[in-house]
Short mmCIF file of N, CA and C and ligand atoms in Angstrom, two decimals:
data_model
loop_
_atom_site.label_atom_id
_atom_site.label_comp_id
_atom_site.label_asym_id
_atom_site.label_seq_id
_atom_site.Cartn_x
_atom_site.Cartn_y
_atom_site.Cartn_z
N MET A 1 -39.80 -72.61 74.42
CA MET A 1 -41.08 -73.32 74.58
C MET A 1 -42.19 -72.55 73.85
N ASP A 2 -43.00 -73.26 73.13
CA ASP A 2 -44.13 -72.66 72.42
C ASP A 2 -45.38 -72.91 73.25
N ILE A 3 -45.76 -71.87 74.04
CA ILE A 3 -46.86 -72.08 74.99
C ILE A 3 -48.17 -72.44 74.28
N ILE A 4 -48.37 -71.89 73.07
CA ILE A 4 -49.62 -72.18 72.35
C ILE A 4 -49.63 -73.65 71.91
N LYS A 5 -48.62 -74.03 71.14
CA LYS A 5 -48.60 -75.40 70.59
C LYS A 5 -48.52 -76.44 71.71
N ASP A 6 -47.71 -76.14 72.72
CA ASP A 6 -47.51 -77.12 73.80
C ASP A 6 -48.76 -77.29 74.67
N SER A 7 -49.67 -76.33 74.62
CA SER A 7 -50.88 -76.45 75.45
C SER A 7 -52.02 -77.18 74.71
N ILE A 8 -51.79 -77.55 73.46
CA ILE A 8 -52.81 -78.28 72.68
C ILE A 8 -52.57 -79.78 72.85
N ARG A 9 -53.64 -80.49 73.20
CA ARG A 9 -53.52 -81.94 73.41
C ARG A 9 -53.92 -82.66 72.12
N THR A 10 -53.22 -83.76 71.82
CA THR A 10 -53.57 -84.58 70.65
C THR A 10 -54.20 -85.88 71.13
N ILE A 11 -55.40 -86.16 70.61
CA ILE A 11 -56.10 -87.41 70.95
C ILE A 11 -56.10 -88.27 69.68
N PRO A 12 -55.37 -89.37 69.68
CA PRO A 12 -55.36 -90.21 68.47
C PRO A 12 -56.68 -90.93 68.26
N ASP A 13 -57.02 -91.12 66.98
CA ASP A 13 -58.20 -91.93 66.60
C ASP A 13 -59.51 -91.36 67.14
N PHE A 14 -59.67 -90.05 67.12
CA PHE A 14 -60.93 -89.41 67.49
C PHE A 14 -61.29 -88.38 66.44
N PRO A 15 -62.54 -88.31 65.98
CA PRO A 15 -63.68 -89.16 66.31
C PRO A 15 -63.72 -90.46 65.51
N GLU A 16 -62.67 -90.67 64.66
CA GLU A 16 -62.62 -91.88 63.84
C GLU A 16 -61.19 -92.40 63.83
N PRO A 17 -61.00 -93.69 63.58
CA PRO A 17 -59.64 -94.21 63.48
C PRO A 17 -58.85 -93.44 62.42
N GLY A 18 -57.61 -93.11 62.75
CA GLY A 18 -56.74 -92.42 61.79
C GLY A 18 -56.73 -90.91 61.94
N ILE A 19 -57.72 -90.34 62.64
CA ILE A 19 -57.73 -88.88 62.85
C ILE A 19 -56.95 -88.55 64.12
N GLN A 20 -56.02 -87.61 63.99
CA GLN A 20 -55.29 -87.08 65.15
C GLN A 20 -56.06 -85.83 65.58
N PHE A 21 -56.89 -85.93 66.60
CA PHE A 21 -57.73 -84.80 67.00
C PHE A 21 -56.90 -83.81 67.81
N ARG A 22 -56.82 -82.58 67.34
CA ARG A 22 -56.06 -81.53 68.03
C ARG A 22 -57.03 -80.82 68.98
N ASP A 23 -56.88 -81.11 70.24
CA ASP A 23 -57.86 -80.70 71.26
C ASP A 23 -57.43 -79.39 71.91
N VAL A 24 -58.16 -78.30 71.56
CA VAL A 24 -57.81 -76.98 72.10
C VAL A 24 -58.45 -76.71 73.46
N THR A 25 -59.23 -77.64 73.99
CA THR A 25 -59.81 -77.39 75.32
C THR A 25 -58.71 -77.27 76.37
N THR A 26 -57.59 -77.95 76.15
CA THR A 26 -56.48 -77.84 77.11
C THR A 26 -55.81 -76.46 77.01
N LEU A 27 -55.86 -75.86 75.82
CA LEU A 27 -55.36 -74.47 75.67
C LEU A 27 -56.33 -73.51 76.37
N PHE A 28 -57.63 -73.69 76.14
CA PHE A 28 -58.63 -72.81 76.77
C PHE A 28 -58.56 -72.91 78.30
N ASN A 29 -58.17 -74.06 78.77
CA ASN A 29 -58.11 -74.33 80.21
C ASN A 29 -56.89 -73.68 80.88
N ASN A 30 -55.95 -73.20 80.06
CA ASN A 30 -54.70 -72.62 80.55
C ASN A 30 -54.82 -71.10 80.39
N ALA A 31 -54.95 -70.38 81.51
CA ALA A 31 -55.26 -68.94 81.46
C ALA A 31 -54.25 -68.17 80.62
N GLN A 32 -52.97 -68.47 80.82
CA GLN A 32 -51.92 -67.72 80.11
C GLN A 32 -51.98 -68.01 78.61
N ALA A 33 -52.16 -69.29 78.26
CA ALA A 33 -52.20 -69.67 76.85
C ALA A 33 -53.44 -69.11 76.16
N PHE A 34 -54.57 -69.13 76.86
CA PHE A 34 -55.82 -68.63 76.27
C PHE A 34 -55.70 -67.14 75.99
N ARG A 35 -55.24 -66.40 76.98
CA ARG A 35 -55.11 -64.95 76.81
C ARG A 35 -54.12 -64.62 75.69
N MET A 36 -52.99 -65.34 75.69
CA MET A 36 -51.97 -65.10 74.67
C MET A 36 -52.52 -65.44 73.28
N ALA A 37 -53.28 -66.52 73.18
CA ALA A 37 -53.85 -66.92 71.88
C ALA A 37 -54.79 -65.83 71.35
N ILE A 38 -55.64 -65.28 72.21
CA ILE A 38 -56.57 -64.23 71.76
C ILE A 38 -55.78 -63.01 71.27
N ASP A 39 -54.77 -62.60 72.04
CA ASP A 39 -53.95 -61.45 71.62
C ASP A 39 -53.24 -61.74 70.29
N MET A 40 -52.69 -62.94 70.15
CA MET A 40 -51.94 -63.28 68.93
C MET A 40 -52.86 -63.41 67.72
N LEU A 41 -54.09 -63.87 67.95
CA LEU A 41 -55.04 -63.99 66.84
C LEU A 41 -55.41 -62.62 66.29
N LEU A 42 -55.39 -61.61 67.17
CA LEU A 42 -55.76 -60.25 66.76
C LEU A 42 -54.61 -59.51 66.09
N HIS A 43 -53.39 -59.88 66.46
CA HIS A 43 -52.22 -59.08 66.10
C HIS A 43 -52.11 -58.72 64.61
N PRO A 44 -52.28 -59.68 63.67
CA PRO A 44 -52.07 -59.35 62.25
C PRO A 44 -53.08 -58.35 61.70
N TRP A 45 -54.18 -58.15 62.40
CA TRP A 45 -55.26 -57.31 61.84
C TRP A 45 -55.25 -55.92 62.47
N THR A 46 -54.21 -55.65 63.26
CA THR A 46 -54.09 -54.31 63.87
C THR A 46 -54.08 -53.27 62.76
N GLY A 47 -54.90 -52.24 62.92
CA GLY A 47 -54.93 -51.18 61.90
C GLY A 47 -55.98 -51.43 60.83
N GLU A 48 -56.52 -52.65 60.75
CA GLU A 48 -57.61 -52.95 59.80
C GLU A 48 -58.94 -52.58 60.44
N ARG A 49 -59.87 -52.08 59.66
CA ARG A 49 -61.21 -51.87 60.21
C ARG A 49 -61.95 -53.21 60.23
N ILE A 50 -62.41 -53.59 61.39
CA ILE A 50 -63.21 -54.82 61.52
C ILE A 50 -64.54 -54.44 62.15
N ASP A 51 -65.64 -54.76 61.47
CA ASP A 51 -66.98 -54.40 61.96
C ASP A 51 -67.64 -55.53 62.73
N LYS A 52 -67.29 -56.77 62.40
CA LYS A 52 -67.92 -57.92 63.04
C LYS A 52 -66.90 -59.06 63.14
N VAL A 53 -67.08 -59.89 64.15
CA VAL A 53 -66.34 -61.16 64.22
C VAL A 53 -67.36 -62.27 63.99
N ALA A 54 -67.09 -63.14 63.02
CA ALA A 54 -67.93 -64.32 62.78
C ALA A 54 -67.12 -65.55 63.12
N ALA A 55 -67.76 -66.54 63.77
CA ALA A 55 -67.02 -67.74 64.13
C ALA A 55 -67.81 -68.98 63.79
N LEU A 56 -67.03 -70.07 63.58
CA LEU A 56 -67.60 -71.34 63.15
C LEU A 56 -67.83 -72.24 64.35
N GLU A 57 -69.04 -72.85 64.39
CA GLU A 57 -69.40 -73.74 65.49
C GLU A 57 -68.42 -74.91 65.55
N ALA A 58 -68.04 -75.36 66.72
CA ALA A 58 -68.40 -74.81 68.00
C ALA A 58 -67.22 -74.15 68.69
N ARG A 59 -66.02 -74.70 68.48
CA ARG A 59 -64.87 -74.16 69.23
C ARG A 59 -64.52 -72.75 68.79
N GLY A 60 -64.87 -72.40 67.54
CA GLY A 60 -64.64 -71.04 67.08
C GLY A 60 -65.38 -70.01 67.92
N PHE A 61 -66.52 -70.41 68.50
CA PHE A 61 -67.31 -69.46 69.30
C PHE A 61 -66.54 -68.99 70.53
N ILE A 62 -65.73 -69.88 71.08
CA ILE A 62 -65.03 -69.57 72.34
C ILE A 62 -64.00 -68.47 72.09
N MET A 63 -63.29 -68.59 70.96
CA MET A 63 -62.33 -67.54 70.62
C MET A 63 -63.04 -66.32 70.04
N GLY A 64 -64.03 -66.57 69.20
CA GLY A 64 -64.72 -65.47 68.51
C GLY A 64 -65.37 -64.51 69.49
N GLY A 65 -65.97 -65.03 70.54
CA GLY A 65 -66.60 -64.15 71.55
C GLY A 65 -65.57 -63.28 72.24
N ALA A 66 -64.43 -63.89 72.59
CA ALA A 66 -63.37 -63.13 73.28
C ALA A 66 -62.78 -62.07 72.35
N ILE A 67 -62.61 -62.41 71.07
CA ILE A 67 -62.03 -61.46 70.11
C ILE A 67 -63.01 -60.30 69.86
N ALA A 68 -64.30 -60.62 69.72
CA ALA A 68 -65.30 -59.57 69.50
C ALA A 68 -65.34 -58.62 70.70
N HIS A 69 -65.25 -59.18 71.90
CA HIS A 69 -65.22 -58.36 73.11
C HIS A 69 -64.01 -57.43 73.09
N GLN A 70 -62.88 -58.00 72.75
CA GLN A 70 -61.63 -57.22 72.71
C GLN A 70 -61.71 -56.06 71.71
N LEU A 71 -62.38 -56.31 70.57
CA LEU A 71 -62.49 -55.29 69.52
C LEU A 71 -63.70 -54.38 69.72
N SER A 72 -64.56 -54.72 70.69
CA SER A 72 -65.82 -53.99 70.90
C SER A 72 -66.66 -53.97 69.63
N VAL A 73 -66.77 -55.14 68.98
CA VAL A 73 -67.64 -55.26 67.80
C VAL A 73 -68.62 -56.41 68.03
N GLY A 74 -69.61 -56.52 67.16
CA GLY A 74 -70.61 -57.57 67.28
C GLY A 74 -70.07 -58.94 66.91
N PHE A 75 -70.75 -59.96 67.40
CA PHE A 75 -70.36 -61.36 67.14
C PHE A 75 -71.46 -62.07 66.35
N VAL A 76 -71.05 -62.86 65.36
CA VAL A 76 -72.00 -63.58 64.51
C VAL A 76 -71.67 -65.07 64.53
N PRO A 77 -72.59 -65.92 64.99
CA PRO A 77 -72.33 -67.36 64.93
C PRO A 77 -72.69 -67.95 63.57
N ILE A 78 -71.80 -68.79 63.07
CA ILE A 78 -72.10 -69.61 61.88
C ILE A 78 -72.29 -71.02 62.42
N ARG A 79 -73.52 -71.54 62.27
CA ARG A 79 -73.86 -72.76 63.00
C ARG A 79 -74.13 -73.94 62.08
N LYS A 80 -74.05 -75.13 62.64
CA LYS A 80 -74.40 -76.35 61.90
C LYS A 80 -75.90 -76.34 61.62
N ALA A 81 -76.30 -77.07 60.59
CA ALA A 81 -77.69 -77.05 60.12
C ALA A 81 -78.69 -77.33 61.25
N GLY A 82 -79.77 -76.54 61.26
CA GLY A 82 -80.88 -76.81 62.17
C GLY A 82 -80.76 -76.17 63.54
N LYS A 83 -79.73 -75.38 63.79
CA LYS A 83 -79.54 -74.79 65.12
C LYS A 83 -80.03 -73.35 65.21
N LEU A 84 -79.95 -72.60 64.09
CA LEU A 84 -80.33 -71.19 64.14
C LEU A 84 -81.85 -71.07 64.03
N PRO A 85 -82.49 -70.27 64.89
CA PRO A 85 -83.95 -70.23 64.92
C PRO A 85 -84.59 -69.36 63.84
N GLY A 86 -83.87 -68.34 63.37
CA GLY A 86 -84.49 -67.37 62.45
C GLY A 86 -84.29 -67.73 61.00
N PRO A 87 -84.78 -66.87 60.08
CA PRO A 87 -84.53 -67.09 58.65
C PRO A 87 -83.03 -67.14 58.40
N ARG A 88 -82.60 -68.08 57.56
CA ARG A 88 -81.15 -68.33 57.45
C ARG A 88 -80.74 -68.72 56.04
N LEU A 89 -79.43 -68.57 55.77
CA LEU A 89 -78.80 -69.01 54.52
C LEU A 89 -78.01 -70.28 54.85
N SER A 90 -77.94 -71.20 53.88
CA SER A 90 -77.22 -72.47 54.10
C SER A 90 -76.13 -72.66 53.05
N GLU A 91 -75.03 -73.27 53.45
CA GLU A 91 -73.95 -73.67 52.53
C GLU A 91 -73.51 -75.08 52.88
N ALA A 92 -73.58 -75.98 51.90
CA ALA A 92 -73.10 -77.35 52.10
C ALA A 92 -71.59 -77.38 51.87
N TYR A 93 -70.90 -78.27 52.59
CA TYR A 93 -69.44 -78.38 52.42
C TYR A 93 -68.98 -79.77 52.83
N THR A 94 -67.75 -80.09 52.42
CA THR A 94 -67.15 -81.39 52.75
C THR A 94 -66.14 -81.19 53.86
N LEU A 95 -66.23 -82.02 54.90
CA LEU A 95 -65.34 -81.93 56.05
C LEU A 95 -64.24 -82.97 55.91
N GLU A 96 -63.19 -82.84 56.73
CA GLU A 96 -62.12 -83.86 56.74
C GLU A 96 -62.75 -85.23 57.03
N TYR A 97 -63.76 -85.25 57.90
CA TYR A 97 -64.44 -86.52 58.19
C TYR A 97 -65.96 -86.30 58.03
N GLY A 98 -66.45 -86.45 56.79
CA GLY A 98 -67.89 -86.39 56.55
C GLY A 98 -68.33 -85.16 55.78
N GLU A 99 -69.65 -84.95 55.73
CA GLU A 99 -70.25 -83.82 55.03
C GLU A 99 -71.11 -83.04 55.99
N ALA A 100 -71.31 -81.76 55.74
CA ALA A 100 -72.11 -80.95 56.65
C ALA A 100 -72.65 -79.72 55.94
N VAL A 101 -73.51 -78.99 56.65
CA VAL A 101 -74.08 -77.74 56.15
C VAL A 101 -73.87 -76.69 57.24
N MET A 102 -73.43 -75.51 56.85
CA MET A 102 -73.29 -74.39 57.78
C MET A 102 -74.36 -73.35 57.48
N GLU A 103 -74.82 -72.65 58.51
CA GLU A 103 -75.90 -71.68 58.33
C GLU A 103 -75.59 -70.36 59.02
N LEU A 104 -76.20 -69.31 58.47
CA LEU A 104 -76.01 -67.94 58.96
C LEU A 104 -77.37 -67.26 58.98
N HIS A 105 -77.65 -66.52 60.04
CA HIS A 105 -78.90 -65.77 60.07
C HIS A 105 -78.90 -64.69 58.99
N GLU A 106 -80.00 -64.62 58.25
CA GLU A 106 -80.16 -63.53 57.28
C GLU A 106 -80.06 -62.20 57.99
N GLY A 107 -79.30 -61.28 57.43
CA GLY A 107 -79.18 -59.94 58.01
C GLY A 107 -78.16 -59.85 59.14
N ALA A 108 -77.48 -60.96 59.45
CA ALA A 108 -76.48 -60.91 60.53
C ALA A 108 -75.29 -60.04 60.14
N ILE A 109 -75.03 -59.98 58.82
CA ILE A 109 -73.97 -59.13 58.27
C ILE A 109 -74.64 -58.11 57.36
N ALA A 110 -74.36 -56.84 57.58
CA ALA A 110 -74.90 -55.80 56.69
C ALA A 110 -73.99 -55.67 55.47
N PRO A 111 -74.55 -55.33 54.30
CA PRO A 111 -73.72 -55.17 53.11
C PRO A 111 -72.55 -54.22 53.37
N GLY A 112 -71.36 -54.68 52.97
CA GLY A 112 -70.16 -53.84 53.14
C GLY A 112 -69.47 -54.00 54.48
N GLU A 113 -70.08 -54.69 55.42
CA GLU A 113 -69.40 -54.87 56.71
C GLU A 113 -68.15 -55.73 56.55
N ARG A 114 -67.11 -55.36 57.29
CA ARG A 114 -65.82 -56.04 57.22
C ARG A 114 -65.73 -57.04 58.38
N VAL A 115 -65.53 -58.30 58.01
CA VAL A 115 -65.68 -59.39 58.97
C VAL A 115 -64.37 -60.16 59.14
N LEU A 116 -64.03 -60.46 60.40
CA LEU A 116 -62.94 -61.39 60.70
C LEU A 116 -63.57 -62.75 61.02
N LEU A 117 -63.15 -63.78 60.29
CA LEU A 117 -63.71 -65.12 60.46
C LEU A 117 -62.75 -65.95 61.33
N VAL A 118 -63.32 -66.65 62.32
CA VAL A 118 -62.49 -67.31 63.34
C VAL A 118 -62.90 -68.78 63.50
N ASP A 119 -61.90 -69.65 63.60
CA ASP A 119 -62.16 -71.05 64.00
C ASP A 119 -60.92 -71.57 64.72
N ASP A 120 -61.05 -72.73 65.36
CA ASP A 120 -59.89 -73.26 66.08
C ASP A 120 -58.85 -73.83 65.13
N LEU A 121 -59.31 -74.44 64.02
CA LEU A 121 -58.38 -75.22 63.20
C LEU A 121 -58.81 -75.19 61.74
N ILE A 122 -57.83 -75.09 60.83
CA ILE A 122 -58.11 -75.24 59.40
C ILE A 122 -57.44 -76.52 58.92
N ALA A 123 -58.25 -77.40 58.31
CA ALA A 123 -57.74 -78.67 57.79
C ALA A 123 -57.84 -78.61 56.26
N THR A 124 -58.95 -79.09 55.68
CA THR A 124 -59.12 -78.99 54.22
C THR A 124 -59.58 -77.61 53.79
N GLY A 125 -60.07 -76.82 54.74
CA GLY A 125 -60.57 -75.48 54.42
C GLY A 125 -62.04 -75.46 54.00
N GLY A 126 -62.68 -76.62 53.97
CA GLY A 126 -64.08 -76.67 53.52
C GLY A 126 -65.03 -75.88 54.42
N THR A 127 -64.84 -76.00 55.73
CA THR A 127 -65.71 -75.28 56.68
C THR A 127 -65.52 -73.78 56.51
N CYS A 128 -64.27 -73.38 56.41
CA CYS A 128 -63.94 -71.96 56.27
C CYS A 128 -64.50 -71.41 54.95
N GLU A 129 -64.36 -72.20 53.88
CA GLU A 129 -64.89 -71.76 52.58
C GLU A 129 -66.40 -71.55 52.67
N ALA A 130 -67.10 -72.46 53.36
CA ALA A 130 -68.56 -72.29 53.53
C ALA A 130 -68.84 -70.99 54.27
N GLY A 131 -68.05 -70.69 55.31
CA GLY A 131 -68.23 -69.45 56.06
C GLY A 131 -68.00 -68.22 55.19
N ILE A 132 -66.95 -68.26 54.38
CA ILE A 132 -66.65 -67.12 53.49
C ILE A 132 -67.81 -66.92 52.51
N LYS A 133 -68.32 -68.02 51.95
CA LYS A 133 -69.42 -67.90 50.99
C LYS A 133 -70.66 -67.31 51.65
N LEU A 134 -70.93 -67.72 52.89
CA LEU A 134 -72.09 -67.17 53.60
C LEU A 134 -71.92 -65.67 53.83
N MET A 135 -70.70 -65.25 54.21
CA MET A 135 -70.43 -63.81 54.41
C MET A 135 -70.66 -63.05 53.10
N ARG A 136 -70.13 -63.62 52.02
CA ARG A 136 -70.20 -62.92 50.72
C ARG A 136 -71.63 -62.89 50.19
N ARG A 137 -72.42 -63.90 50.51
CA ARG A 137 -73.83 -63.88 50.07
C ARG A 137 -74.60 -62.75 50.76
N GLN A 138 -74.08 -62.27 51.90
CA GLN A 138 -74.69 -61.12 52.58
C GLN A 138 -73.95 -59.82 52.23
N GLN A 139 -73.09 -59.89 51.19
CA GLN A 139 -72.25 -58.75 50.77
C GLN A 139 -71.29 -58.29 51.87
N GLY A 140 -70.91 -59.24 52.75
CA GLY A 140 -69.88 -58.94 53.73
C GLY A 140 -68.50 -59.04 53.07
N VAL A 141 -67.52 -58.33 53.64
CA VAL A 141 -66.15 -58.37 53.15
C VAL A 141 -65.32 -59.12 54.19
N VAL A 142 -64.77 -60.26 53.81
CA VAL A 142 -63.96 -61.04 54.77
C VAL A 142 -62.54 -60.45 54.80
N VAL A 143 -62.22 -59.80 55.90
CA VAL A 143 -60.90 -59.17 56.06
C VAL A 143 -59.83 -60.25 56.12
N GLY A 144 -60.15 -61.37 56.77
CA GLY A 144 -59.22 -62.47 56.89
C GLY A 144 -59.79 -63.55 57.77
N CYS A 145 -59.04 -64.66 57.86
CA CYS A 145 -59.47 -65.80 58.67
C CYS A 145 -58.37 -66.11 59.68
N ALA A 146 -58.76 -66.30 60.94
CA ALA A 146 -57.81 -66.50 62.02
C ALA A 146 -58.06 -67.86 62.68
N PHE A 147 -56.98 -68.63 62.81
CA PHE A 147 -57.06 -69.97 63.39
C PHE A 147 -55.97 -70.15 64.44
N ILE A 148 -56.21 -71.00 65.40
CA ILE A 148 -55.13 -71.39 66.30
C ILE A 148 -54.20 -72.36 65.57
N ILE A 149 -54.79 -73.32 64.83
CA ILE A 149 -54.00 -74.42 64.23
C ILE A 149 -54.23 -74.49 62.73
N ASP A 150 -53.14 -74.68 61.99
CA ASP A 150 -53.20 -75.02 60.56
C ASP A 150 -52.63 -76.42 60.39
N LEU A 151 -53.33 -77.25 59.63
CA LEU A 151 -52.79 -78.56 59.22
C LEU A 151 -52.39 -78.42 57.76
N PRO A 152 -51.14 -77.94 57.48
CA PRO A 152 -50.79 -77.56 56.10
C PRO A 152 -50.88 -78.71 55.12
N ASP A 153 -50.68 -79.95 55.59
CA ASP A 153 -50.71 -81.09 54.67
C ASP A 153 -52.09 -81.27 54.04
N LEU A 154 -53.12 -80.68 54.63
CA LEU A 154 -54.47 -80.85 54.10
C LEU A 154 -54.89 -79.71 53.15
N GLY A 155 -54.04 -78.70 53.04
CA GLY A 155 -54.22 -77.72 51.96
C GLY A 155 -55.26 -76.63 52.17
N GLY A 156 -55.77 -76.51 53.38
CA GLY A 156 -56.84 -75.52 53.61
C GLY A 156 -56.41 -74.09 53.35
N ARG A 157 -55.20 -73.75 53.78
CA ARG A 157 -54.72 -72.37 53.59
C ARG A 157 -54.72 -72.01 52.10
N THR A 158 -54.17 -72.92 51.28
CA THR A 158 -54.09 -72.67 49.84
C THR A 158 -55.49 -72.48 49.26
N ARG A 159 -56.42 -73.34 49.71
CA ARG A 159 -57.80 -73.26 49.22
C ARG A 159 -58.45 -71.92 49.58
N VAL A 160 -58.23 -71.47 50.80
CA VAL A 160 -58.85 -70.21 51.24
C VAL A 160 -58.16 -69.01 50.60
N GLU A 161 -56.83 -69.08 50.48
CA GLU A 161 -56.11 -67.97 49.83
C GLU A 161 -56.51 -67.85 48.37
N ALA A 162 -56.90 -68.97 47.75
CA ALA A 162 -57.38 -68.93 46.36
C ALA A 162 -58.71 -68.17 46.25
N LEU A 163 -59.37 -67.98 47.39
CA LEU A 163 -60.61 -67.18 47.41
C LEU A 163 -60.30 -65.71 47.73
N ASP A 164 -59.01 -65.33 47.56
CA ASP A 164 -58.58 -63.95 47.82
C ASP A 164 -58.80 -63.55 49.27
N THR A 165 -58.51 -64.47 50.17
CA THR A 165 -58.72 -64.20 51.60
C THR A 165 -57.45 -64.53 52.36
N ARG A 166 -57.04 -63.61 53.24
CA ARG A 166 -55.84 -63.83 54.05
C ARG A 166 -56.11 -64.84 55.17
N VAL A 167 -55.09 -65.66 55.44
CA VAL A 167 -55.20 -66.69 56.48
C VAL A 167 -54.06 -66.49 57.48
N HIS A 168 -54.40 -66.54 58.76
CA HIS A 168 -53.37 -66.47 59.79
C HIS A 168 -53.62 -67.57 60.81
N ALA A 169 -52.58 -68.35 61.13
CA ALA A 169 -52.70 -69.41 62.14
C ALA A 169 -51.53 -69.29 63.11
N LEU A 170 -51.77 -69.67 64.36
CA LEU A 170 -50.75 -69.51 65.40
C LEU A 170 -49.72 -70.64 65.41
N CYS A 171 -50.12 -71.82 64.93
CA CYS A 171 -49.18 -72.93 64.89
C CYS A 171 -49.62 -73.94 63.84
N GLU A 172 -48.70 -74.86 63.53
CA GLU A 172 -48.98 -75.90 62.54
C GLU A 172 -48.69 -77.27 63.14
N PHE A 173 -49.44 -78.27 62.67
CA PHE A 173 -49.12 -79.67 63.00
C PHE A 173 -48.98 -80.43 61.68
N ASP A 174 -47.98 -81.31 61.62
CA ASP A 174 -47.81 -82.14 60.43
C ASP A 174 -48.91 -83.21 60.38
N GLY A 175 -49.20 -83.68 59.17
CA GLY A 175 -50.16 -84.77 58.99
C GLY A 175 -51.57 -84.28 59.19
N ASP A 176 -52.47 -85.26 59.39
CA ASP A 176 -53.88 -84.89 59.57
C ASP A 176 -54.35 -85.35 60.95
P1 AMP B 201 -61.93 -78.43 57.43
O1 AMP B 201 -63.28 -77.99 56.95
O2 AMP B 201 -61.47 -79.70 56.78
O3 AMP B 201 -60.90 -77.31 57.31
O4 AMP B 201 -62.08 -78.79 58.96
C1 AMP B 201 -62.06 -77.80 59.93
C2 AMP B 201 -63.10 -78.03 60.98
O5 AMP B 201 -63.11 -79.37 61.44
C3 AMP B 201 -62.82 -77.15 62.17
O6 AMP B 201 -64.06 -76.63 62.67
C4 AMP B 201 -62.15 -78.07 63.16
O7 AMP B 201 -62.58 -77.80 64.47
C5 AMP B 201 -62.54 -79.48 62.74
N1 AMP B 201 -61.38 -80.37 62.57
C6 AMP B 201 -60.94 -80.91 61.41
N2 AMP B 201 -59.89 -81.70 61.60
C7 AMP B 201 -59.60 -81.65 62.91
C8 AMP B 201 -58.58 -82.24 63.73
N3 AMP B 201 -57.64 -83.04 63.22
N4 AMP B 201 -58.60 -81.95 65.05
C9 AMP B 201 -59.55 -81.13 65.58
N5 AMP B 201 -60.53 -80.56 64.87
C10 AMP B 201 -60.56 -80.80 63.54
#
């Protein structure tokens, strides 16, 4: 039994017809699966220096906060446009369903800081690419990207690896 994959619920046709929404709230709701997921997300980076954990709004924050706590490092939110109150950098990107802009507070990453980027799921990789670009615009070094779910048919891993960035995901689902 795969406790991680089996604890993820699929909601068909959400938020649009044809999308199979992979709902990780059922994983977060399961104490054993949540704890195991946090440990497994950290495992590949053992021995790497990580100075900050950055996560993508919104579900990435739930894992990112737990991972930052576990590593005793700072946490940096990458938020959708218009949410961050201070001076910020913006990156536009294309999502599996629609277009969006991600933002980062100026100075949230110091030059040379080594960052682990976290989100619940990688689909086309557009959101993750925007996050990597925001880190690099602050001269941050992205150590790697950690996801619970990869949708390999959508090519996100290939897109992110083409940016010279390591990708690790705990499970895969076919299709989109
Ligand atoms: P992408 O930029 O295409 O890699 O999309 C990744 C972002 O969209 C992540 O923040 C996911 O939470 C969300 N997302 C995309 N597709 C799905 C899906 N099928 N189920 C759940 N979340 C998704």
